[in-house]
Coordinates of C-alpha atoms in Angstrom, one line a residue:
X29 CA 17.8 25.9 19.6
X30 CA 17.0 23.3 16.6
X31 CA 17.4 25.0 13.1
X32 CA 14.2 25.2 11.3
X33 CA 13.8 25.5 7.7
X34 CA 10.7 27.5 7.4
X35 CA 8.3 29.0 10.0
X36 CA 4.9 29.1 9.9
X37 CA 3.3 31.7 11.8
X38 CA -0.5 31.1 12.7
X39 CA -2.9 33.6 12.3
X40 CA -5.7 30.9 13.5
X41 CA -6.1 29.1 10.5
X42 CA -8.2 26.2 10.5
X43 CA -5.5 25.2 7.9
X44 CA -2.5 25.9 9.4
X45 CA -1.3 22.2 10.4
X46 CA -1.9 21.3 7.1
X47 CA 0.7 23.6 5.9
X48 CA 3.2 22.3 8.2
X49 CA 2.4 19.0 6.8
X50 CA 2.5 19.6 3.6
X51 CA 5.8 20.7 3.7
X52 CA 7.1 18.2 5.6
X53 CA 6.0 15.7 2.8
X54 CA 8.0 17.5 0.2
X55 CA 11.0 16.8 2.8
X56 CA 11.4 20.4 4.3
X57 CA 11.1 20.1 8.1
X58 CA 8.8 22.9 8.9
X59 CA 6.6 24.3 12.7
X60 CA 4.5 26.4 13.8
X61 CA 4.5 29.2 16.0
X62 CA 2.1 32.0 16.9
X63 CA 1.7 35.0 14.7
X64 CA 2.9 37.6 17.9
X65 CA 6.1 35.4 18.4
X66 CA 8.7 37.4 19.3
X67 CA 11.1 38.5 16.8
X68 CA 14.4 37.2 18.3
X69 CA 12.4 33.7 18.9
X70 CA 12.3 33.4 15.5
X71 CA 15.5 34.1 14.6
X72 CA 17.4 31.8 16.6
X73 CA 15.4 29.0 14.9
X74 CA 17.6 30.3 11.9
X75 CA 14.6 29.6 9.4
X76 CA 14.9 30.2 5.8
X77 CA 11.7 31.0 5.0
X78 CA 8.1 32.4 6.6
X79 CA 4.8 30.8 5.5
X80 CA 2.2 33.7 6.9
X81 CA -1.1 31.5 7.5
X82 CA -5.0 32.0 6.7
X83 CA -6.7 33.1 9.8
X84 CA -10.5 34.4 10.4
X85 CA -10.3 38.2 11.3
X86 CA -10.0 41.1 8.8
X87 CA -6.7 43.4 8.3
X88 CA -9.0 46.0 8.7
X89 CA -10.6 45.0 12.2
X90 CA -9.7 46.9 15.5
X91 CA -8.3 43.8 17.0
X92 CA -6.8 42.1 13.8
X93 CA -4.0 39.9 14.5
X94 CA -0.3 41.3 13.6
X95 CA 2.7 40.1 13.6
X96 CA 6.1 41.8 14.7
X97 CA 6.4 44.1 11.6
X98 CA 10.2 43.0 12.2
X99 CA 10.0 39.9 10.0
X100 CA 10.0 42.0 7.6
X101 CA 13.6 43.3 7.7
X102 CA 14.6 39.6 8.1
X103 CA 15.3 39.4 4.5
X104 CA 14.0 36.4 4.1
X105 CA 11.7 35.3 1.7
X106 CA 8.1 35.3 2.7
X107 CA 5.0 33.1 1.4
X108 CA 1.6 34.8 2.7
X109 CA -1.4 32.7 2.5
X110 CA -5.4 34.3 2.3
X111 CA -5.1 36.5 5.9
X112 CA -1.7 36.9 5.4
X113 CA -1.9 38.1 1.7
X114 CA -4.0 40.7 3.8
X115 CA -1.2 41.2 6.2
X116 CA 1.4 42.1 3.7
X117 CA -0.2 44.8 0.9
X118 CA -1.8 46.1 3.8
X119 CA 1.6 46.8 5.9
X120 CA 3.5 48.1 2.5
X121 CA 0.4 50.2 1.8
X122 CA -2.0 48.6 -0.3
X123 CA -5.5 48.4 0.4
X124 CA -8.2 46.0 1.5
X125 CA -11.8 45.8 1.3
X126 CA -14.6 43.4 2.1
X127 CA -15.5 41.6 -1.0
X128 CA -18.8 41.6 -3.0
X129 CA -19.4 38.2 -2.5
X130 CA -17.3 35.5 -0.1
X131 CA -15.2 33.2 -2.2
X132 CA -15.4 29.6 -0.4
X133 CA -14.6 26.5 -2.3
X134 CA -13.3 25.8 -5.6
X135 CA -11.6 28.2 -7.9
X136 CA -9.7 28.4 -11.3
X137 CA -7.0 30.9 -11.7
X138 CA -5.0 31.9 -14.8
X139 CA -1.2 33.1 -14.5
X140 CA -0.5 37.0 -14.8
X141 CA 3.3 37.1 -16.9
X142 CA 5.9 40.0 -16.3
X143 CA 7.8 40.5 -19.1
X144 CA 6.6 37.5 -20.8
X145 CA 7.2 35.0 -17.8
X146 CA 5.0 33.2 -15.3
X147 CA 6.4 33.5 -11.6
X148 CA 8.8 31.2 -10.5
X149 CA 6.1 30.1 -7.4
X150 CA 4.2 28.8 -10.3
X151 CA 7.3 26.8 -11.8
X152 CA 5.9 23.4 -12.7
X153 CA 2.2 24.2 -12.7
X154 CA -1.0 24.2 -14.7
X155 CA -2.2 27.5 -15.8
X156 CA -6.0 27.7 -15.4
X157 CA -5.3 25.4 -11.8
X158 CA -8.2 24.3 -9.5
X159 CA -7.2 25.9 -6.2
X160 CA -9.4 26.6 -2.9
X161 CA -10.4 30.1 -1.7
X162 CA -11.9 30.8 1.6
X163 CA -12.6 34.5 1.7
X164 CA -14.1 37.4 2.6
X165 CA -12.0 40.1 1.5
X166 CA -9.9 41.0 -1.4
X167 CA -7.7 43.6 -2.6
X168 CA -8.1 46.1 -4.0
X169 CA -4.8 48.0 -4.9
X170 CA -1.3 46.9 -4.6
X171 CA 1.8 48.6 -2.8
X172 CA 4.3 49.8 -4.6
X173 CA 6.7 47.0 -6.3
X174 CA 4.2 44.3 -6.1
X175 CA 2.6 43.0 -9.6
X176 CA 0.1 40.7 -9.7
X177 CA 1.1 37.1 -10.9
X178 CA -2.2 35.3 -11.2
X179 CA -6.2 35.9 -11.1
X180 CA -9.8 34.1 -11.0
X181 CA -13.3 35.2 -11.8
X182 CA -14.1 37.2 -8.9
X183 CA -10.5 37.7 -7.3
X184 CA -8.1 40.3 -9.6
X185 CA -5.3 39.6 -7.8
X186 CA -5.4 36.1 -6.8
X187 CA -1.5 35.7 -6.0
X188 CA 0.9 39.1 -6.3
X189 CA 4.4 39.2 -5.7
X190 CA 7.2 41.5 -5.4
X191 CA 10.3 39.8 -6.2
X192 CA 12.8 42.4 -5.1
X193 CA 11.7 41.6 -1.5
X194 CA 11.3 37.7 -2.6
X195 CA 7.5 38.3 -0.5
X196 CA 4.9 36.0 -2.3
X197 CA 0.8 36.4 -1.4
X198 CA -1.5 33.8 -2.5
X199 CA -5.4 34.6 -1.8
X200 CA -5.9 30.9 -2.3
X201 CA -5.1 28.0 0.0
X202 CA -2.0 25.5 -1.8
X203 CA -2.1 23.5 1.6
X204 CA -5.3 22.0 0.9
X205 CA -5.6 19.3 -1.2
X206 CA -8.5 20.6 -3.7
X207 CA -5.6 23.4 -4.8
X208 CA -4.9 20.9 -7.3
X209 CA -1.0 22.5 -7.7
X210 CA -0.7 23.6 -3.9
X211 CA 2.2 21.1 -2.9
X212 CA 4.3 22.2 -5.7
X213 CA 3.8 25.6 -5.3
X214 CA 5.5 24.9 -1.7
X215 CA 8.1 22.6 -2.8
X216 CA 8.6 25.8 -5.2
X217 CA 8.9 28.2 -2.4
X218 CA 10.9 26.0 -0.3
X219 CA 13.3 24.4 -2.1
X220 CA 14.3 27.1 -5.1
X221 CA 13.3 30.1 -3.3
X222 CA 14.2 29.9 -0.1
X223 CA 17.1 27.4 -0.6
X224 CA 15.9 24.4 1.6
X225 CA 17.3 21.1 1.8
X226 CA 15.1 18.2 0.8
X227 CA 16.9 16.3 4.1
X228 CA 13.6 15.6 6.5
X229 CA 13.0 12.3 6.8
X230 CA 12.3 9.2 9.4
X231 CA 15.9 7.8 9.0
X232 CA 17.7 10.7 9.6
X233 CA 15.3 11.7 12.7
X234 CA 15.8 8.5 13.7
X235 CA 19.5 8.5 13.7
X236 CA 18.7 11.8 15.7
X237 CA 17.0 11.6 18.4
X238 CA 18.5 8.1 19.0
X239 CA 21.7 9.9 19.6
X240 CA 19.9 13.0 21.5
X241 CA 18.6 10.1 23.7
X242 CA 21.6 8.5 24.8
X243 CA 23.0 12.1 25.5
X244 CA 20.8 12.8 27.0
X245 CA 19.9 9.8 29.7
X246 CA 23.7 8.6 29.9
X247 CA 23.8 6.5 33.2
X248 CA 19.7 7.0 33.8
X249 CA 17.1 4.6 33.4
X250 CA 13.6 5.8 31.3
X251 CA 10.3 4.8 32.5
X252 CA 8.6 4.3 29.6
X253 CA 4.5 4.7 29.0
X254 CA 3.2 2.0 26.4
X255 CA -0.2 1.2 25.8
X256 CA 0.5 -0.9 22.7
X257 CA -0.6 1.5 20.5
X258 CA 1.2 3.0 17.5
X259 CA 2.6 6.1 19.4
X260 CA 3.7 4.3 22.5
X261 CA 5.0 1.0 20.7
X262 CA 7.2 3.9 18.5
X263 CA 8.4 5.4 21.5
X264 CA 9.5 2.0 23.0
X265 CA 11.4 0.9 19.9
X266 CA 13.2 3.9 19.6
X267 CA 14.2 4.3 23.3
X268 CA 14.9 0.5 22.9
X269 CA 17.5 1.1 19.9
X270 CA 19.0 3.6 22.0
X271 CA 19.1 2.9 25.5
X272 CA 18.6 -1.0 25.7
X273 CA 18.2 -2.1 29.1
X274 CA 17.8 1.3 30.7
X275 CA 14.2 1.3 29.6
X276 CA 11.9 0.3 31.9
X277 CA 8.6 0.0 30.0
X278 CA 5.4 -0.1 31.9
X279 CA 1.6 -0.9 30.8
X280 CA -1.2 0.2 33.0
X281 CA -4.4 -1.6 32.6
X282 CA -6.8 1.1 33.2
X283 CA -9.9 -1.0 33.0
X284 CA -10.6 1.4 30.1
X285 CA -9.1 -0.9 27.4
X286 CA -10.5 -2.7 24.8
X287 CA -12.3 -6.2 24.5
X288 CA -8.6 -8.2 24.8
X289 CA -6.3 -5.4 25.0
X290 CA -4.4 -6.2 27.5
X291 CA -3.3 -9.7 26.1
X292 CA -2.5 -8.2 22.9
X293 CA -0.1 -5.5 24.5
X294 CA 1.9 -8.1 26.5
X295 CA 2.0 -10.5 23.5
X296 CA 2.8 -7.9 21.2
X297 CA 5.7 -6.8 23.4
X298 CA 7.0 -10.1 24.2
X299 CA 7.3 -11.7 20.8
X300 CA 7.2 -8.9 18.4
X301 CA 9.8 -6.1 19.9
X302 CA 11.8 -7.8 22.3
X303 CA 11.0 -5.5 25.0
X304 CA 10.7 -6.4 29.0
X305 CA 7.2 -5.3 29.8
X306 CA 5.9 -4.4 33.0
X307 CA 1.7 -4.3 33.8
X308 CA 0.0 -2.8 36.4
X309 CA -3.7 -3.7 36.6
X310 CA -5.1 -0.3 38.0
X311 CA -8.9 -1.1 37.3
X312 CA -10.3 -0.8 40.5
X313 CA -8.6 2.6 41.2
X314 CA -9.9 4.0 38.0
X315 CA -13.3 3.0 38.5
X316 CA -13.5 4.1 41.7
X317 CA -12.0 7.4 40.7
X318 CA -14.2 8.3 37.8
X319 CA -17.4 7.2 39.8
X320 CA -20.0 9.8 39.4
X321 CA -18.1 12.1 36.9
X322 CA -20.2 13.0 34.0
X323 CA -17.6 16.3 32.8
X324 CA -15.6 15.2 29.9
X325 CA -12.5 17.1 30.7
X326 CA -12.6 16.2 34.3
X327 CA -12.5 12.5 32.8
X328 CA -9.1 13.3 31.2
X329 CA -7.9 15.2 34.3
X330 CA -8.8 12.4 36.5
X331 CA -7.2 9.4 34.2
X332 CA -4.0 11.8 33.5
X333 CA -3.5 12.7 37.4
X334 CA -4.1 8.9 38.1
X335 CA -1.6 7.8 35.4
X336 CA 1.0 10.0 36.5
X337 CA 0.5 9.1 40.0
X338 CA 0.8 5.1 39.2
X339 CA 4.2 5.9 37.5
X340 CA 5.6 7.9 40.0
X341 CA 4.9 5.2 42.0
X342 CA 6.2 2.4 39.7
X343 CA 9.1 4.4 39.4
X344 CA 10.2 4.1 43.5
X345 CA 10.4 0.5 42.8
X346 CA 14.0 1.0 40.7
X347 CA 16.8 2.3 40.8
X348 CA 18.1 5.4 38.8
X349 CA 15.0 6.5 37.3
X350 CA 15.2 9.9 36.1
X351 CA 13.2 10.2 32.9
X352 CA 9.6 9.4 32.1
X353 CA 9.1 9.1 28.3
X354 CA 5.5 10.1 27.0
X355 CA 4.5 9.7 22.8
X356 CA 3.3 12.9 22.8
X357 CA 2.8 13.8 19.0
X358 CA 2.7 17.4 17.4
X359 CA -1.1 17.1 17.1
X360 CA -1.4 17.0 20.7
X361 CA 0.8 19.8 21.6
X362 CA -0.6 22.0 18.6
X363 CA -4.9 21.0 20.1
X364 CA -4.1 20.8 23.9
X365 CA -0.9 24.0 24.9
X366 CA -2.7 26.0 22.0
X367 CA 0.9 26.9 20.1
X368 CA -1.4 28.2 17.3
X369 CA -2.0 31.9 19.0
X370 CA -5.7 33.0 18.6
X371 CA -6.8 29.8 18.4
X372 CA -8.9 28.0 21.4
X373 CA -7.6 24.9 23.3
X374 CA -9.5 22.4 21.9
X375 CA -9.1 19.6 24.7
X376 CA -6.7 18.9 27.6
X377 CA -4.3 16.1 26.7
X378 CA -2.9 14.1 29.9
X379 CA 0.3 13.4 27.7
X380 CA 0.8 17.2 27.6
X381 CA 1.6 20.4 29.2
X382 CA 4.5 19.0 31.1
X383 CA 5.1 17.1 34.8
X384 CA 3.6 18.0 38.2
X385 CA 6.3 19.9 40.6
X386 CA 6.6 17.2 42.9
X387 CA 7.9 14.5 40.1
X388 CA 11.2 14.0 40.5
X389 CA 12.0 12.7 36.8
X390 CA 12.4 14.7 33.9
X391 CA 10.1 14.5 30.5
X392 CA 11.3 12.5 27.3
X393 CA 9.0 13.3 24.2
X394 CA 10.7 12.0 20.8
X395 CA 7.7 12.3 18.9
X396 CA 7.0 15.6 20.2
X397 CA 7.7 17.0 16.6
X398 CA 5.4 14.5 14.3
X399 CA 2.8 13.8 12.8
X400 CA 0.9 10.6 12.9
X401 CA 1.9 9.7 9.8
X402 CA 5.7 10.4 10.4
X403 CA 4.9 8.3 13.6
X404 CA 4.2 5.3 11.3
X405 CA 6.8 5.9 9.0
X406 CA 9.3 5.6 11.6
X407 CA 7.5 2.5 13.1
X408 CA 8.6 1.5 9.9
X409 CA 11.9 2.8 9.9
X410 CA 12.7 1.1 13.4
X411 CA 11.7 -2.7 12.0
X412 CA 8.3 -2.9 13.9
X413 CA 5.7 -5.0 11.9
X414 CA 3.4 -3.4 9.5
X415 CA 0.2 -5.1 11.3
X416 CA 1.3 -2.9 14.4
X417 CA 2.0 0.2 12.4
X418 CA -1.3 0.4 10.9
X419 CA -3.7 -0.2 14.0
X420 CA -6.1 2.4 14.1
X421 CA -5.3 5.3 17.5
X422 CA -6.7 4.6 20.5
X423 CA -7.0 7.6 23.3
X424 CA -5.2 7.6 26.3
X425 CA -8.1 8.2 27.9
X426 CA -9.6 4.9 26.7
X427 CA -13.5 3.6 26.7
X428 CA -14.3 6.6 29.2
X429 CA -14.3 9.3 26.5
X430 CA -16.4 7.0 24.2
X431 CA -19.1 6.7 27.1
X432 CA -20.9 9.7 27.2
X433 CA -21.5 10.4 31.0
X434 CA -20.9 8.1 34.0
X435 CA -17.9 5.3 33.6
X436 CA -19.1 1.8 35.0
X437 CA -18.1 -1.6 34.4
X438 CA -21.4 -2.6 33.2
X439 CA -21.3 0.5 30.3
X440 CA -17.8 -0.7 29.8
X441 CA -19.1 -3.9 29.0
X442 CA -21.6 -3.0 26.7
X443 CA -19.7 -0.8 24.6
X444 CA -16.4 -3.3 24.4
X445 CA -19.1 -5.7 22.8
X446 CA -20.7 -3.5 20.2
X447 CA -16.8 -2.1 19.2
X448 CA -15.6 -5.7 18.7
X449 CA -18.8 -6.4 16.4
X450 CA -18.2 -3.1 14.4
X451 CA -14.5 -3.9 14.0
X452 CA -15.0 -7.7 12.9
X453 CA -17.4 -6.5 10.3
X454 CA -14.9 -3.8 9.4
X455 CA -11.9 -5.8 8.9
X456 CA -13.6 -8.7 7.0
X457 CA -15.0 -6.1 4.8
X458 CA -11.4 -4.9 3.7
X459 CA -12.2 -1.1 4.8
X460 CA -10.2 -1.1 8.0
X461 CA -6.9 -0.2 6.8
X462 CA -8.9 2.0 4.2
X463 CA -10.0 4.3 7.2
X464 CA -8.1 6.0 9.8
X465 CA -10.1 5.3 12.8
X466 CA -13.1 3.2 14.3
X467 CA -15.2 2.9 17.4
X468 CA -18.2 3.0 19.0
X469 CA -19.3 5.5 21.1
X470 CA -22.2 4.9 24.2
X471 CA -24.5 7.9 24.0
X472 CA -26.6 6.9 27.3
X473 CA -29.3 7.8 25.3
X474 CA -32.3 5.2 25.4
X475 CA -35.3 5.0 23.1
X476 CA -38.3 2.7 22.7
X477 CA -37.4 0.1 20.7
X478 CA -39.4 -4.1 19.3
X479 CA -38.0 -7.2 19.7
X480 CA -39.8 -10.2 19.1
X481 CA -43.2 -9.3 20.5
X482 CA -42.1 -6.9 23.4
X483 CA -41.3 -2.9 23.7
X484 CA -37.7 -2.1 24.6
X485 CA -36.1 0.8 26.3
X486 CA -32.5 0.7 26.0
X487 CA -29.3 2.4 24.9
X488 CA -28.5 3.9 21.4
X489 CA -25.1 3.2 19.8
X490 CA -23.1 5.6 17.7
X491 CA -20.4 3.9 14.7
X492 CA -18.0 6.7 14.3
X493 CA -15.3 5.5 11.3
X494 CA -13.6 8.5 9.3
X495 CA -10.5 9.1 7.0
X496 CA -8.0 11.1 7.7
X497 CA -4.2 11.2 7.0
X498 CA -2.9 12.9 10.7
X499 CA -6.0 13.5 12.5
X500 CA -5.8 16.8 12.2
X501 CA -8.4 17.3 9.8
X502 CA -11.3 14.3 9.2
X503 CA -13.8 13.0 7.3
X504 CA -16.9 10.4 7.8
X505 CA -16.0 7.2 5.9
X506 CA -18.7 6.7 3.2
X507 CA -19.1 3.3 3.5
X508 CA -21.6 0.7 1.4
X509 CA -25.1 0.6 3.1
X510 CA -25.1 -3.0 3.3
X511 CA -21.8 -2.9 5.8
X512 CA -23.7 0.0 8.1
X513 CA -26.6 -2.8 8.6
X514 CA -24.7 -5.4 9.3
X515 CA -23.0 -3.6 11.6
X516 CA -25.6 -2.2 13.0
X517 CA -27.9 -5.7 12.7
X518 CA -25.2 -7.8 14.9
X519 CA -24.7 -5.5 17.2
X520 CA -28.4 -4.8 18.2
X521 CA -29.1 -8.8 17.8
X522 CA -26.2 -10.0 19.6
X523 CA -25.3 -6.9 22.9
X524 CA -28.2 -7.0 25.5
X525 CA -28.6 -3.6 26.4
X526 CA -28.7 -1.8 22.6
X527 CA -32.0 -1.4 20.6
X528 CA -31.0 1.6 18.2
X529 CA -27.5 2.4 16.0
X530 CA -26.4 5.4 14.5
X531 CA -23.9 6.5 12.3
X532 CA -21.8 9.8 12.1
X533 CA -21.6 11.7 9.6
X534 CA -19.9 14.9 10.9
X535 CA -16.5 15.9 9.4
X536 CA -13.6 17.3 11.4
X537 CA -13.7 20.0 12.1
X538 CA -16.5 21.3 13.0
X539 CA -16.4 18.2 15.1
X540 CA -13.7 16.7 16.6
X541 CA -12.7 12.7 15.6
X542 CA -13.8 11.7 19.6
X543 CA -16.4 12.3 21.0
X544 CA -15.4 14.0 24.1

């Protein structure tokens, strides 16, 4: 089992990946696993460290979430966050009590000094910080050897510690980025409490799995999934570098692509990587398939059946095949086989959750373990062209989870002409590589509408564009008026079929970045 560093464990935090991330940008390889783990799971990852996450419930709830009370006697250092700041004074026998008033959004907290010294978690930070609470509780006494280290207006103990034990609690959140101090207070716990190496970083994982590959496929061939996205071009590279000509990559044009995607992909493949390319037009069976389905996840069950189906398929056509490689990300698994414990499955993913029985190839995942951003950063890594690296994501799924409803060619039409609009205007504005992702979505919602002198009843177009840094969490791009109405000008004037454009303005989460 792969040695990990430090160990989150969720308690349903809608911050938890953000941790994980964070850490992972100060160079400390970091996952997550549910808060009931069991105990010997965790220690055969060998960690050097515990992050205890936020999570909604009280301590003091019937059905509030606890861990094995084991990880305590690990003797490793421990760095509790809101919930599990909860967790710890309440198991060493403190107490905790719903607070007057719930503390959510910006704070300013002022170091607490034993024997004249601030805590070494604060090593390196401002006194009288900005940090983010997102509370409803507080405490209100302390167990025995635990001394408060630092305090805001309407929280007394803020962060405590107890440094015989090396346990830290922080009431506040240092994974988000309003805690203007949070990453070094990780790097702090990391690196010079815990005694992590700085060592994560795309060359070395590179070097890595590149070698896990070719142990791992010796005299196989991989059938290899690309789409000519980032994820999939990644994947290709990389099992490229390793295996050479035992990849056999294959593109399926789903009919759910993109105004010109398919000539980009084989282009792309062809003169920018180097890479033998396969396609498979699969329109018709698609179409066919998703006729009458209005169910969002019965969409993505449908299209992820179908894919696997074509491969298998593809895959009786050579010799040797034994592995299917997939550029499944961490986001994925974290959203679709719900590895955060309490927390809901969000959406099913069809690059997740493993291979049908019947398959007779095994699963290669080498992104399994990154982020998005990591993703690009090995793009980089592997010599594949910054205008590939920084194209915005594109589902798997495709155009059918941007139509809300019914798939047909005609909606598929419509909406590829209103995306192509929205991204010229994007582009020549400068803003695309300022925003993490862009599309239209078809609501199949119509409204009366004038043009010229006649009345109009026809479909209403929603512009979704938002930053974000991994997709995990998102906001609406705020972008100038005057590049909304040209947008939404052009592609009114110039798509038959659209009379009315929107723009949302919903951040993630509550929402999610798709649609459906």
């Amino acid at each position: 089992m792969k040695h990990v560093p430090i160990i989150v464990l969720d308690f349903g935090s809608q911050y938890t990946q953000l941790i994980a991330r964070r850490m992972r940008e100060e160079k400390v390889y970091c996952e997550i696993l549910p808060y009931n783990e069991p105990i010997e799971n965790i220690k055969k990852k060998n960690p050097q460290g515990l992050i205890l996450s936020g999570g909604p419930a009280s301590i003091y709830d019937e059905n509030a979430y606890k861990a094995d009370t084991k990880i305590f006697d690990l003797g490793l250092p421990i760095l509790s966050i809101c919930y599990g700041m909860q967790l710890v004074i309440d198991h060493f026998g403190g107490k905790v009590v719903p607070a007057l008033h719930h503390e959510y959004g910006k704070a300013e907290i002022a170091f607490d000094t034993v024997d004249g010294k601030i805590n070494p978690i604060f090593n390196g930070t401002d006194d009288n910080q900005i940090v983010w609470m997102s509370h409803a509780d507080k405490a209100e006494s302390l167990p025995e050897g635990f001394v408060k280290i630092a305090h805001s207006q309407n929280s007394p103990f803020a962060a405590v510690a107890n440094e015989e034990k090396k346990i830290y609690a922080l009431q506040f959140h240092p994974e988000v980025s309003h805690s203007t101090c949070g990453g070094t207070i990780l790097r702090n716990f990391a690196k010079y409490i815990c005694g992590c190496e700085t060592t994560w970083n795309m060359g070395s994982f590179a070097k890595e799995e590149i070698q896990k590959i070719q142990n791992t496929v010796k005299d196989g061939k991989v059938l290899c999934a690309v789409s000519g996205g980032v994820d999939s071009s990644v994947v290709a590279a990389l099992l490229n570098e390793a295996i050479g000509d035992k990849l056999v990559a294959i593109f399926v044009d789903t009919g759910l692509l993109r105004a010109n995607e398919r000539k980009d992909v084989e282009d792309m493949f062809k003169t920018k990587l180097n890479i033998p390319l396969i396609t498979i037009d699969a329109t018709e069976t698609y179409l066919t398939r998703l006729k009458g389905v209005v169910d969002p996840e019965e969409k993505r069950k449908i299209i992820g059946h179908t894919f696997i189906e074509i491969f298998a398929n593809e895959a009786k056509k050579h010799d040797n095949i034994k592995y299917l490689a997939q550029g499944t990300l961490y986001p994925d698994v974290i959203e679709s086989v719900s590895v955060k414990g309490p927390s809901k499955t969000i959406k099913s993913h069809h690059n997740v959750g493993g291979l049908p029985d019947w398959m007779k190839f095994e699963l290669i995942e080498p992104l399994r373990e990154l982020f998005k951003d990591e993703v690009r950063a090995l793009g980089l890594e592997l010599g594949i062209p910054k205008e590939m690296i920084s194209r915005h994501p594109f589902p798997g799924p495709g155009l059918a989870i941007r139509i809300m409803g019914e798939v047909n060619q005609e909606d598929l039409e419509i909406l590829r002409s209103a995306d192509v609009i929205m991204l010229d205007e994007l582009r020549s504005s400068g803003y695309y590589d300022r925003t993490w992702q862009a599309f239209t979505v078809l609501l199949n919602v119509k409204s009366v509408g004038v043009m010229g002198d006649n009345r109009t009843y026809d479909n209403t177009v929603c512009v979704r564009i938002v930053e974000s840094v991994d997709g995990m969490t998102a906001t609406f791009a705020r972008l100038p008026h005057e590049l909304l109405e040209r947008m939404s000008s052009r592609i009114i004037n110039e798509v038959d079929g659209i009379n009315r454009v929107v723009y949302d303005i919903s951040s993630k989460p509550p929402a999610t970045i798709e649609w459906e």
